[in-house]
XYZ file of C-alpha atoms in Angstrom:
136
model
C 0.106 0.002 0.171
C 2.781 2.557 0.875
C 4.537 1.750 -2.494
C 1.660 2.484 -4.137
C 1.223 5.728 -2.426
C 4.896 6.636 -2.862
C 4.591 5.758 -6.634
C 1.415 8.131 -7.142
C 3.302 10.905 -5.356
C 6.409 10.563 -7.449
C 4.521 10.470 -10.415
C 2.664 13.929 -9.414
C 5.984 15.439 -8.525
C 7.466 14.280 -11.923
C 4.810 15.594 -13.971
C 4.751 18.953 -12.085
C 8.492 19.298 -12.466
C 8.337 18.512 -16.276
C 5.532 21.057 -16.885
C 7.568 23.682 -14.619
C 10.583 23.067 -16.816
C 8.496 23.511 -19.932
C 7.062 26.551 -18.804
C 10.172 27.994 -17.771
C 11.629 27.538 -20.979
C 8.642 28.908 -22.976
C 8.875 32.075 -20.792
C 12.994 32.262 -21.595
C 12.068 32.118 -25.277
C 9.408 34.682 -25.141
C 11.674 37.065 -22.715
C 14.712 36.713 -25.302
C 12.249 37.425 -28.334
C 11.026 40.516 -26.422
C 14.569 41.672 -25.953
C 15.445 41.019 -29.399
C 12.636 43.346 -30.196
C 13.713 45.973 -27.792
C 16.938 46.191 -29.123
C 15.536 46.608 -32.672
C 13.234 49.352 -31.495
C 15.887 51.269 -29.899
C 18.207 50.819 -32.857
C 15.764 52.078 -35.357
C 14.855 55.071 -32.837
C 18.521 55.955 -32.945
C 19.176 55.471 -36.449
C 16.365 58.145 -37.094
C 17.989 60.406 -35.128
C 21.786 59.802 -35.521
C 22.009 57.643 -38.867
C 22.201 53.997 -39.282
C 25.772 53.650 -38.609
C 26.213 55.535 -35.579
C 23.026 53.729 -34.397
C 24.617 50.533 -34.893
C 27.815 51.610 -33.348
C 26.038 52.552 -30.136
C 24.082 49.476 -29.938
C 27.531 47.499 -30.407
C 28.996 49.412 -27.499
C 26.001 48.893 -25.094
C 26.294 45.191 -26.206
C 29.711 44.717 -25.104
C 29.673 46.729 -22.158
C 26.775 44.264 -21.154
C 28.856 41.273 -22.011
C 31.670 42.793 -20.020
C 29.078 43.023 -16.933
C 28.282 39.370 -17.492
C 31.882 38.128 -17.268
C 32.692 39.959 -14.372
C 29.614 38.469 -12.605
C 30.626 35.040 -13.720
C 34.145 35.772 -12.378
C 32.922 36.637 -8.922
C 30.511 33.653 -8.676
C 33.484 31.427 -9.607
C 35.629 33.130 -6.737
C 32.676 32.637 -4.337
C 31.962 29.021 -5.119
C 35.705 28.332 -4.729
C 35.772 29.931 -1.123
C 32.849 28.004 -0.303
C 34.394 24.667 -1.427
C 37.502 25.527 0.522
C 35.262 26.396 3.640
C 33.306 23.133 3.474
C 36.521 21.338 2.740
C 38.124 22.579 5.778
C 35.043 21.900 8.035
C 34.974 18.407 6.780
C 38.617 17.879 7.555
C 37.968 19.046 11.149
C 35.123 16.728 11.456
C 37.585 13.920 10.278
C 39.946 14.927 12.915
C 37.437 15.110 15.510
C 36.112 11.773 14.878
C 39.580 10.247 14.697
C 40.208 11.574 18.542
C 36.899 9.993 19.640
C 38.220 6.839 18.086
C 41.446 6.672 19.916
C 40.058 5.958 23.436
C 38.308 3.208 22.007
C 41.360 1.679 20.204
C 43.095 1.447 23.441
C 40.550 -0.857 24.721
C 41.203 -3.051 21.571
C 37.799 -2.917 19.856
C 37.810 -4.151 16.514
C 35.008 -1.982 15.498
C 37.046 1.034 16.468
C 39.905 0.156 14.316
C 38.002 -0.623 11.271
C 36.372 2.894 11.824
C 39.639 4.422 12.091
C 40.909 2.806 9.106
C 37.749 4.093 7.285
C 38.407 7.840 8.570
C 42.218 7.595 7.702
C 41.288 6.582 4.082
C 38.801 9.269 3.738
C 41.185 12.107 5.007
C 44.089 10.820 2.765
C 41.534 10.450 -0.186
C 40.237 14.125 0.510
C 43.925 15.476 0.484
C 44.421 13.843 -2.815
C 41.197 15.640 -4.054
C 42.229 18.878 -2.760
C 45.641 18.789 -4.759
C 45.392 20.928 -7.775
C 45.281 19.363 -11.103
C 47.658 19.769 -13.869
């Protein structure tokens, strides 16, 4: 009974997700079309006042400035992402060390489970150090 209810909910959520993705995609397409029409409108208006070449030059410059702003935003997001990854890695390392320190007293009593846990923790710490190394 529980499996049937779970499948029903999963089907509802899946259909909702597909519909949402389609609607967001349509929104992006129509927003992009509106942006193109707005750019054409501004270009035609500038061409009527300044001339065709000057209007196209102004629009080209405006698009290059907008592209530069997007590049700056991408770089700042990448730096923030890298900082968040470093912070998370440091936190995970501190947790591993704390787990290791709590396992030491149990090892002194000779518990096999503690020894296996310690080996797993050491393997994870070693793997994380390898992952943190910059790749060439």
